[in-house]
Structures are given as C-alpha cells and as structure tokens.
Amino acid sequence: MKVSIFHTPELIPSDSQPDCAIAIDVLRATSTISTALAAGAEAVQAFSSMDELMRVSEQWPADRRLRAGERGGAKVEGCEMGNSPLACTPELVGGKRLFMSTTNGTRCLEKIQHAKTVLAAALINRAAIVQYLLNQQPDSIWIAGSGWEGSYSLEDTVCAGAIVHSLSAHLASQGQTLESIAGNDEAFAAVALYTQWQDRLLDLLCHATHGQRLLRLDCLDDLKYCAQLDTLDVLPIQRELGVLVKHTA
Ligand code: MLT
C-alpha cells in the first residue's frame, strides 16, 4: 500500500489513476456529504458547475431533491441550502438526493472521479475511511485536499495526516511503517502536522484561512462540528460518476 497526498485539485496527476482516490474538504463539503448520507440522504451528486447542477436537478422529482450551493462560503441564491453540515437533519435530507456544488470540494471530487474507487473523507468520518482501506488494502491511494482556489489548506492536510497516521498505526502489526507506506513527501509532512495539532483540531481550524472566512460568516458551530474526530460511522463512496452513496458492507 502506497499513500500519496496532493494538497489541491490542481496538483493531482492527470496521466494515471490510483486504485483508490479520496477527496477531502473538511471545511466543509466532505463533512456535509458525510453528514447528509448519515442522516439518510439517498445520494449526493456533486457538480463543479452551478449551471450544470441546475440543469440536471431539474430532471429529478422536486419532492426528492435538494439543491445545495455554496460560493465563497455563502449559500447560492436559488438553492434550498448552502453547505453547512448542521443543516443536514434527517427531517430535511432523509430520502432526498442532494445536488451539490461548492467552491472547491466538488471540483476536487470531479478531478478524481475516474479512479477505481472514489471516497469522501473528513475528520468526522476518518475511522470509517481507515477501516475501509484496511479491509480493501488498495495498492495505490491518493488523498486529495480541496484547498481554496488553488491554494494549500491546513484543515485538509491535517485530515490527510490523521488518515495516514491511523493507517500506519494499524499496519504496524504487519511490519509496515509510515516510511513504507508514504508515497510522497507530503504524506510525511501531513502526519507531522496532525501529530502536532491532534489535541487542538478546533484551534487549528480557527487559524486556517478558510476557518477565518467562515468565522466572519458566523459559522463557529460548523467549525466545532467539523473539527470532531471519528464521530460519524459513514463511508461516502462513488457509485456512478459524480454520485456518492453511503457504503454498506
Ligand atoms: C468548498 O468547497 O470550498 C467549501 O466546502 C466551502 C465551504 O462551504 O465552506
């Protein structure tokens, strides 16, 4: 097993595909996707383009769809919801398909959509992701941060580090180490970031540029929610291009 980390969608190689690709957008797309599926959403269909989202969602029965649109942290006009995981209650999302477009997270999902297996990870579902990787043992794993408009983000890297840290701890009994599973320098750096901040994840998210942006938009509760580790036993997995569902063993 070799795990490589890419900090932004732009850095993901386009000339090959891994066995398993994992998109991360802790603030907040993959936290919201995980929460929506755990709350009973039928699926989350991700779009990089808002126009495409509107076009495709029009063909879906109105009582079984929700349009979730975010740009710059704020809700997009014409959508029923923005991108807050806290809005994803069973009452609102149960049985519905979320048609979702966000500034960076859904673009990241689109970039990895041709991998054999595509997952969506956040801090809240880290354990479910690690368990899946331990069960499936894919040879090559790419973890892709969504970043912010092409720039590095602390929150996605710390989550990638949390995944690799836990994976190498579990694999130690099979004689594997971080050194043996790390596929690039970024994997070492992400684990170092995680080990430094693992007991202060909320503090780190509050320091992060996008965390600051969300705090200005009055979203402290979203940060508190997204900073939790291993609280949700849900594995979002791509069933068809762009469509993520809850994986059932
Ligand atoms: C994104 O895709 O950039 C985010 O999920 C933004 C957000 O809503 O916090």
PDB file of N, CA and C in Angstrom, residues 111-178:
ATOM      1  N   LYS A 111     -12.249  15.935 -10.070  1.00  0.00           N
ATOM      2  CA  LYS A 111     -10.886  15.679 -10.544  1.00  0.00           C
ATOM      3  C   LYS A 111     -10.465  14.210 -10.334  1.00  0.00           C
ATOM      4  N   ILE A 112     -11.036  13.560  -9.307  1.00  0.00           N
ATOM      5  CA  ILE A 112     -10.620  12.171  -9.012  1.00  0.00           C
ATOM      6  C   ILE A 112     -11.663  11.147  -9.445  1.00  0.00           C
ATOM      7  N   GLN A 113     -12.704  11.594 -10.146  1.00  0.00           N
ATOM      8  CA  GLN A 113     -13.866  10.722 -10.348  1.00  0.00           C
ATOM      9  C   GLN A 113     -13.600   9.485 -11.212  1.00  0.00           C
ATOM     10  N   HIS A 114     -12.451   9.453 -11.915  1.00  0.00           N
ATOM     11  CA  HIS A 114     -12.185   8.284 -12.757  1.00  0.00           C
ATOM     12  C   HIS A 114     -11.335   7.222 -12.067  1.00  0.00           C
ATOM     13  N   ALA A 115     -11.003   7.420 -10.815  1.00  0.00           N
ATOM     14  CA  ALA A 115     -10.259   6.379 -10.080  1.00  0.00           C
ATOM     15  C   ALA A 115     -11.167   5.159  -9.881  1.00  0.00           C
ATOM     16  N   LYS A 116     -10.545   3.985  -9.648  1.00  0.00           N
ATOM     17  CA  LYS A 116     -11.355   2.760  -9.488  1.00  0.00           C
ATOM     18  C   LYS A 116     -12.349   2.914  -8.342  1.00  0.00           C
ATOM     19  N   THR A 117     -11.868   3.428  -7.230  1.00  0.00           N
ATOM     20  CA  THR A 117     -12.735   3.689  -6.081  1.00  0.00           C
ATOM     21  C   THR A 117     -12.558   5.148  -5.678  1.00  0.00           C
ATOM     22  N   VAL A 118     -13.674   5.810  -5.423  1.00  0.00           N
ATOM     23  CA  VAL A 118     -13.627   7.215  -5.004  1.00  0.00           C
ATOM     24  C   VAL A 118     -14.365   7.357  -3.669  1.00  0.00           C
ATOM     25  N   LEU A 119     -13.688   7.954  -2.687  1.00  0.00           N
ATOM     26  CA  LEU A 119     -14.276   8.146  -1.357  1.00  0.00           C
ATOM     27  C   LEU A 119     -14.244   9.629  -0.992  1.00  0.00           C
ATOM     28  N   ALA A 120     -15.079  10.003  -0.026  1.00  0.00           N
ATOM     29  CA  ALA A 120     -15.042  11.376   0.502  1.00  0.00           C
ATOM     30  C   ALA A 120     -14.757  11.295   1.998  1.00  0.00           C
ATOM     31  N   ALA A 121     -13.710  11.999   2.422  1.00  0.00           N
ATOM     32  CA  ALA A 121     -13.279  11.909   3.822  1.00  0.00           C
ATOM     33  C   ALA A 121     -13.281  13.268   4.498  1.00  0.00           C
ATOM     34  N   ALA A 122     -13.535  13.219   5.796  1.00  0.00           N
ATOM     35  CA  ALA A 122     -13.437  14.410   6.638  1.00  0.00           C
ATOM     36  C   ALA A 122     -12.898  13.929   7.993  1.00  0.00           C
ATOM     37  N   LEU A 123     -12.676  14.841   8.910  1.00  0.00           N
ATOM     38  CA  LEU A 123     -12.226  14.406  10.235  1.00  0.00           C
ATOM     39  C   LEU A 123     -13.303  13.553  10.899  1.00  0.00           C
ATOM     40  N   ILE A 124     -14.574  13.943  10.729  1.00  0.00           N
ATOM     41  CA  ILE A 124     -15.660  13.254  11.431  1.00  0.00           C
ATOM     42  C   ILE A 124     -15.803  11.784  11.022  1.00  0.00           C
ATOM     43  N   ASN A 125     -15.413  11.418   9.807  1.00  0.00           N
ATOM     44  CA  ASN A 125     -15.545  10.008   9.397  1.00  0.00           C
ATOM     45  C   ASN A 125     -14.179   9.362   9.124  1.00  0.00           C
ATOM     46  N   ARG A 126     -13.130   9.884   9.732  1.00  0.00           N
ATOM     47  CA  ARG A 126     -11.777   9.367   9.497  1.00  0.00           C
ATOM     48  C   ARG A 126     -11.679   7.858   9.767  1.00  0.00           C
ATOM     49  N   ALA A 127     -12.271   7.392  10.897  1.00  0.00           N
ATOM     50  CA  ALA A 127     -12.137   5.975  11.271  1.00  0.00           C
ATOM     51  C   ALA A 127     -12.788   5.064  10.224  1.00  0.00           C
ATOM     52  N   ALA A 128     -13.931   5.488   9.677  1.00  0.00           N
ATOM     53  CA  ALA A 128     -14.614   4.659   8.666  1.00  0.00           C
ATOM     54  C   ALA A 128     -13.757   4.551   7.406  1.00  0.00           C
ATOM     55  N   ILE A 129     -13.077   5.636   7.046  1.00  0.00           N
ATOM     56  CA  ILE A 129     -12.197   5.628   5.871  1.00  0.00           C
ATOM     57  C   ILE A 129     -11.021   4.675   6.118  1.00  0.00           C
ATOM     58  N   VAL A 130     -10.409   4.790   7.281  1.00  0.00           N
ATOM     59  CA  VAL A 130      -9.242   3.943   7.594  1.00  0.00           C
ATOM     60  C   VAL A 130      -9.654   2.467   7.606  1.00  0.00           C
ATOM     61  N   GLN A 131     -10.799   2.174   8.194  1.00  0.00           N
ATOM     62  CA  GLN A 131     -11.255   0.781   8.256  1.00  0.00           C
ATOM     63  C   GLN A 131     -11.461   0.210   6.853  1.00  0.00           C
ATOM     64  N   TYR A 132     -12.043   1.020   5.960  1.00  0.00           N
ATOM     65  CA  TYR A 132     -12.257   0.579   4.583  1.00  0.00           C
ATOM     66  C   TYR A 132     -10.906   0.271   3.917  1.00  0.00           C
ATOM     67  N   LEU A 133      -9.932   1.140   4.107  1.00  0.00           N
ATOM     68  CA  LEU A 133      -8.622   0.942   3.475  1.00  0.00           C
ATOM     69  C   LEU A 133      -7.943  -0.309   4.034  1.00  0.00           C
ATOM     70  N   LEU A 134      -8.110  -0.530   5.336  1.00  0.00           N
ATOM     71  CA  LEU A 134      -7.508  -1.733   5.936  1.00  0.00           C
ATOM     72  C   LEU A 134      -8.171  -2.995   5.386  1.00  0.00           C
ATOM     73  N   ASN A 135      -9.480  -2.941   5.184  1.00  0.00           N
ATOM     74  CA  ASN A 135     -10.201  -4.110   4.651  1.00  0.00           C
ATOM     75  C   ASN A 135      -9.848  -4.372   3.191  1.00  0.00           C
ATOM     76  N   GLN A 136      -9.781  -3.302   2.401  1.00  0.00           N
ATOM     77  CA  GLN A 136      -9.605  -3.457   0.945  1.00  0.00           C
ATOM     78  C   GLN A 136      -8.142  -3.531   0.508  1.00  0.00           C
ATOM     79  N   GLN A 137      -7.251  -2.941   1.308  1.00  0.00           N
ATOM     80  CA  GLN A 137      -5.812  -2.911   1.004  1.00  0.00           C
ATOM     81  C   GLN A 137      -5.513  -2.516  -0.458  1.00  0.00           C
ATOM     82  N   PRO A 138      -6.004  -1.359  -0.918  1.00  0.00           N
ATOM     83  CA  PRO A 138      -5.658  -0.938  -2.284  1.00  0.00           C
ATOM     84  C   PRO A 138      -4.158  -0.685  -2.400  1.00  0.00           C
ATOM     85  N   ASP A 139      -3.587  -1.020  -3.569  1.00  0.00           N
ATOM     86  CA  ASP A 139      -2.133  -0.825  -3.741  1.00  0.00           C
ATOM     87  C   ASP A 139      -1.775   0.652  -3.725  1.00  0.00           C
ATOM     88  N   SER A 140      -2.533   1.451  -4.497  1.00  0.00           N
ATOM     89  CA  SER A 140      -2.200   2.876  -4.567  1.00  0.00           C
ATOM     90  C   SER A 140      -3.380   3.711  -4.084  1.00  0.00           C
ATOM     91  N   ILE A 141      -3.084   4.633  -3.180  1.00  0.00           N
ATOM     92  CA  ILE A 141      -4.122   5.514  -2.620  1.00  0.00           C
ATOM     93  C   ILE A 141      -3.669   6.961  -2.824  1.00  0.00           C
ATOM     94  N   TRP A 142      -4.556   7.760  -3.380  1.00  0.00           N
ATOM     95  CA  TRP A 142      -4.290   9.202  -3.472  1.00  0.00           C
ATOM     96  C   TRP A 142      -5.267   9.911  -2.552  1.00  0.00           C
ATOM     97  N   ILE A 143      -4.735  10.792  -1.728  1.00  0.00           N
ATOM     98  CA  ILE A 143      -5.595  11.622  -0.885  1.00  0.00           C
ATOM     99  C   ILE A 143      -5.462  13.054  -1.397  1.00  0.00           C
ATOM    100  N   ALA A 144      -6.588  13.624  -1.795  1.00  0.00           N
ATOM    101  CA  ALA A 144      -6.554  14.945  -2.424  1.00  0.00           C
ATOM    102  C   ALA A 144      -7.273  15.976  -1.562  1.00  0.00           C
ATOM    103  N   GLY A 145      -6.534  17.000  -1.170  1.00  0.00           N
ATOM    104  CA  GLY A 145      -7.148  18.118  -0.460  1.00  0.00           C
ATOM    105  C   GLY A 145      -7.825  19.038  -1.463  1.00  0.00           C
ATOM    106  N   SER A 146      -8.887  19.707  -1.025  1.00  0.00           N
ATOM    107  CA  SER A 146      -9.580  20.636  -1.929  1.00  0.00           C
ATOM    108  C   SER A 146      -8.932  22.003  -1.923  1.00  0.00           C
ATOM    109  N   GLY A 147      -8.281  22.354  -0.793  1.00  0.00           N
ATOM    110  CA  GLY A 147      -7.639  23.661  -0.697  1.00  0.00           C
ATOM    111  C   GLY A 147      -8.646  24.787  -0.902  1.00  0.00           C
ATOM    112  N   TRP A 148      -8.123  25.943  -1.277  1.00  0.00           N
ATOM    113  CA  TRP A 148      -9.009  27.079  -1.583  1.00  0.00           C
ATOM    114  C   TRP A 148      -8.517  27.751  -2.852  1.00  0.00           C
ATOM    115  N   GLU A 149      -9.275  27.601  -3.922  1.00  0.00           N
ATOM    116  CA  GLU A 149      -8.954  28.207  -5.215  1.00  0.00           C
ATOM    117  C   GLU A 149      -7.485  28.044  -5.591  1.00  0.00           C
ATOM    118  N   GLY A 150      -7.008  26.806  -5.470  1.00  0.00           N
ATOM    119  CA  GLY A 150      -5.647  26.502  -5.899  1.00  0.00           C
ATOM    120  C   GLY A 150      -4.595  26.614  -4.804  1.00  0.00           C
ATOM    121  N   SER A 151      -4.988  27.082  -3.622  1.00  0.00           N
ATOM    122  CA  SER A 151      -4.006  27.219  -2.533  1.00  0.00           C
ATOM    123  C   SER A 151      -4.178  26.114  -1.489  1.00  0.00           C
ATOM    124  N   TYR A 152      -3.091  25.847  -0.822  1.00  0.00           N
ATOM    125  CA  TYR A 152      -2.997  24.878   0.275  1.00  0.00           C
ATOM    126  C   TYR A 152      -3.967  25.222   1.400  1.00  0.00           C
ATOM    127  N   SER A 153      -4.527  24.187   2.045  1.00  0.00           N
ATOM    128  CA  SER A 153      -5.318  24.478   3.246  1.00  0.00           C
ATOM    129  C   SER A 153      -4.909  23.565   4.399  1.00  0.00           C
ATOM    130  N   LEU A 154      -4.771  24.169   5.567  1.00  0.00           N
ATOM    131  CA  LEU A 154      -4.358  23.439   6.771  1.00  0.00           C
ATOM    132  C   LEU A 154      -5.331  22.324   7.121  1.00  0.00           C
ATOM    133  N   GLU A 155      -6.647  22.629   7.025  1.00  0.00           N
ATOM    134  CA  GLU A 155      -7.641  21.673   7.509  1.00  0.00           C
ATOM    135  C   GLU A 155      -7.675  20.389   6.675  1.00  0.00           C
ATOM    136  N   ASP A 156      -7.446  20.510   5.372  1.00  0.00           N
ATOM    137  CA  ASP A 156      -7.459  19.297   4.541  1.00  0.00           C
ATOM    138  C   ASP A 156      -6.184  18.485   4.775  1.00  0.00           C
ATOM    139  N   THR A 157      -5.069  19.192   4.958  1.00  0.00           N
ATOM    140  CA  THR A 157      -3.809  18.468   5.193  1.00  0.00           C
ATOM    141  C   THR A 157      -3.825  17.774   6.552  1.00  0.00           C
ATOM    142  N   VAL A 158      -4.383  18.415   7.570  1.00  0.00           N
ATOM    143  CA  VAL A 158      -4.389  17.761   8.885  1.00  0.00           C
ATOM    144  C   VAL A 158      -5.271  16.510   8.847  1.00  0.00           C
ATOM    145  N   CYS A 159      -6.334  16.549   8.048  1.00  0.00           N
ATOM    146  CA  CYS A 159      -7.205  15.378   7.919  1.00  0.00           C
ATOM    147  C   CYS A 159      -6.488  14.253   7.154  1.00  0.00           C
ATOM    148  N   ALA A 160      -5.780  14.638   6.090  1.00  0.00           N
ATOM    149  CA  ALA A 160      -4.993  13.637   5.356  1.00  0.00           C
ATOM    150  C   ALA A 160      -3.964  13.004   6.299  1.00  0.00           C
ATOM    151  N   GLY A 161      -3.340  13.828   7.133  1.00  0.00           N
ATOM    152  CA  GLY A 161      -2.366  13.321   8.106  1.00  0.00           C
ATOM    153  C   GLY A 161      -3.016  12.398   9.123  1.00  0.00           C
ATOM    154  N   ALA A 162      -4.232  12.738   9.542  1.00  0.00           N
ATOM    155  CA  ALA A 162      -4.948  11.894  10.517  1.00  0.00           C
ATOM    156  C   ALA A 162      -5.229  10.515   9.922  1.00  0.00           C
ATOM    157  N   ILE A 163      -5.557  10.482   8.632  1.00  0.00           N
ATOM    158  CA  ILE A 163      -5.833   9.198   7.972  1.00  0.00           C
ATOM    159  C   ILE A 163      -4.549   8.368   7.895  1.00  0.00           C
ATOM    160  N   VAL A 164      -3.467   8.982   7.419  1.00  0.00           N
ATOM    161  CA  VAL A 164      -2.213   8.227   7.236  1.00  0.00           C
ATOM    162  C   VAL A 164      -1.642   7.810   8.599  1.00  0.00           C
ATOM    163  N   HIS A 165      -1.772   8.664   9.596  1.00  0.00           N
ATOM    164  CA  HIS A 165      -1.282   8.348  10.955  1.00  0.00           C
ATOM    165  C   HIS A 165      -1.992   7.098  11.484  1.00  0.00           C
ATOM    166  N   SER A 166      -3.312   7.080  11.366  1.00  0.00           N
ATOM    167  CA  SER A 166      -4.082   5.947  11.874  1.00  0.00           C
ATOM    168  C   SER A 166      -3.796   4.674  11.058  1.00  0.00           C
ATOM    169  N   LEU A 167      -3.693   4.857   9.751  1.00  0.00           N
ATOM    170  CA  LEU A 167      -3.413   3.713   8.875  1.00  0.00           C
ATOM    171  C   LEU A 167      -2.071   3.074   9.254  1.00  0.00           C
ATOM    172  N   SER A 168      -1.042   3.885   9.437  1.00  0.00           N
ATOM    173  CA  SER A 168       0.275   3.306   9.736  1.00  0.00           C
ATOM    174  C   SER A 168       0.283   2.691  11.132  1.00  0.00           C
ATOM    175  N   ALA A 169      -0.495   3.257  12.068  1.00  0.00           N
ATOM    176  CA  ALA A 169      -0.566   2.653  13.413  1.00  0.00           C
ATOM    177  C   ALA A 169      -1.194   1.261  13.320  1.00  0.00           C
ATOM    178  N   HIS A 170      -2.279   1.136  12.528  1.00  0.00           N
ATOM    179  CA  HIS A 170      -2.937  -0.169  12.378  1.00  0.00           C
ATOM    180  C   HIS A 170      -2.043  -1.169  11.644  1.00  0.00           C
ATOM    181  N   LEU A 171      -1.263  -0.678  10.690  1.00  0.00           N
ATOM    182  CA  LEU A 171      -0.451  -1.589   9.873  1.00  0.00           C
ATOM    183  C   LEU A 171       0.855  -1.989  10.560  1.00  0.00           C
ATOM    184  N   ALA A 172       1.148  -1.372  11.703  1.00  0.00           N
ATOM    185  CA  ALA A 172       2.407  -1.667  12.399  1.00  0.00           C
ATOM    186  C   ALA A 172       2.499  -3.144  12.748  1.00  0.00           C
ATOM    187  N   SER A 173       1.343  -3.762  13.068  1.00  0.00           N
ATOM    188  CA  SER A 173       1.345  -5.190  13.438  1.00  0.00           C
ATOM    189  C   SER A 173       1.739  -6.072  12.242  1.00  0.00           C
ATOM    190  N   GLN A 174       1.603  -5.532  11.026  1.00  0.00           N
ATOM    191  CA  GLN A 174       2.023  -6.289   9.825  1.00  0.00           C
ATOM    192  C   GLN A 174       3.419  -5.868   9.376  1.00  0.00           C
ATOM    193  N   GLY A 175       4.125  -5.168  10.255  1.00  0.00           N
ATOM    194  CA  GLY A 175       5.506  -4.783   9.966  1.00  0.00           C
ATOM    195  C   GLY A 175       5.622  -3.571   9.060  1.00  0.00           C
ATOM    196  N   GLN A 176       4.494  -2.866   8.823  1.00  0.00           N
ATOM    197  CA  GLN A 176       4.567  -1.683   7.958  1.00  0.00           C
ATOM    198  C   GLN A 176       4.738  -0.429   8.809  1.00  0.00           C
ATOM    199  N   THR A 177       5.398   0.547   8.234  1.00  0.00           N
ATOM    200  CA  THR A 177       5.665   1.800   8.942  1.00  0.00           C
ATOM    201  C   THR A 177       5.224   2.962   8.061  1.00  0.00           C
ATOM    202  N   LEU A 178       5.251   4.164   8.632  1.00  0.00           N
ATOM    203  CA  LEU A 178       4.965   5.347   7.817  1.00  0.00           C
ATOM    204  C   LEU A 178       5.931   5.394   6.632  1.00  0.00           C
TER     205      LEU A 178
END
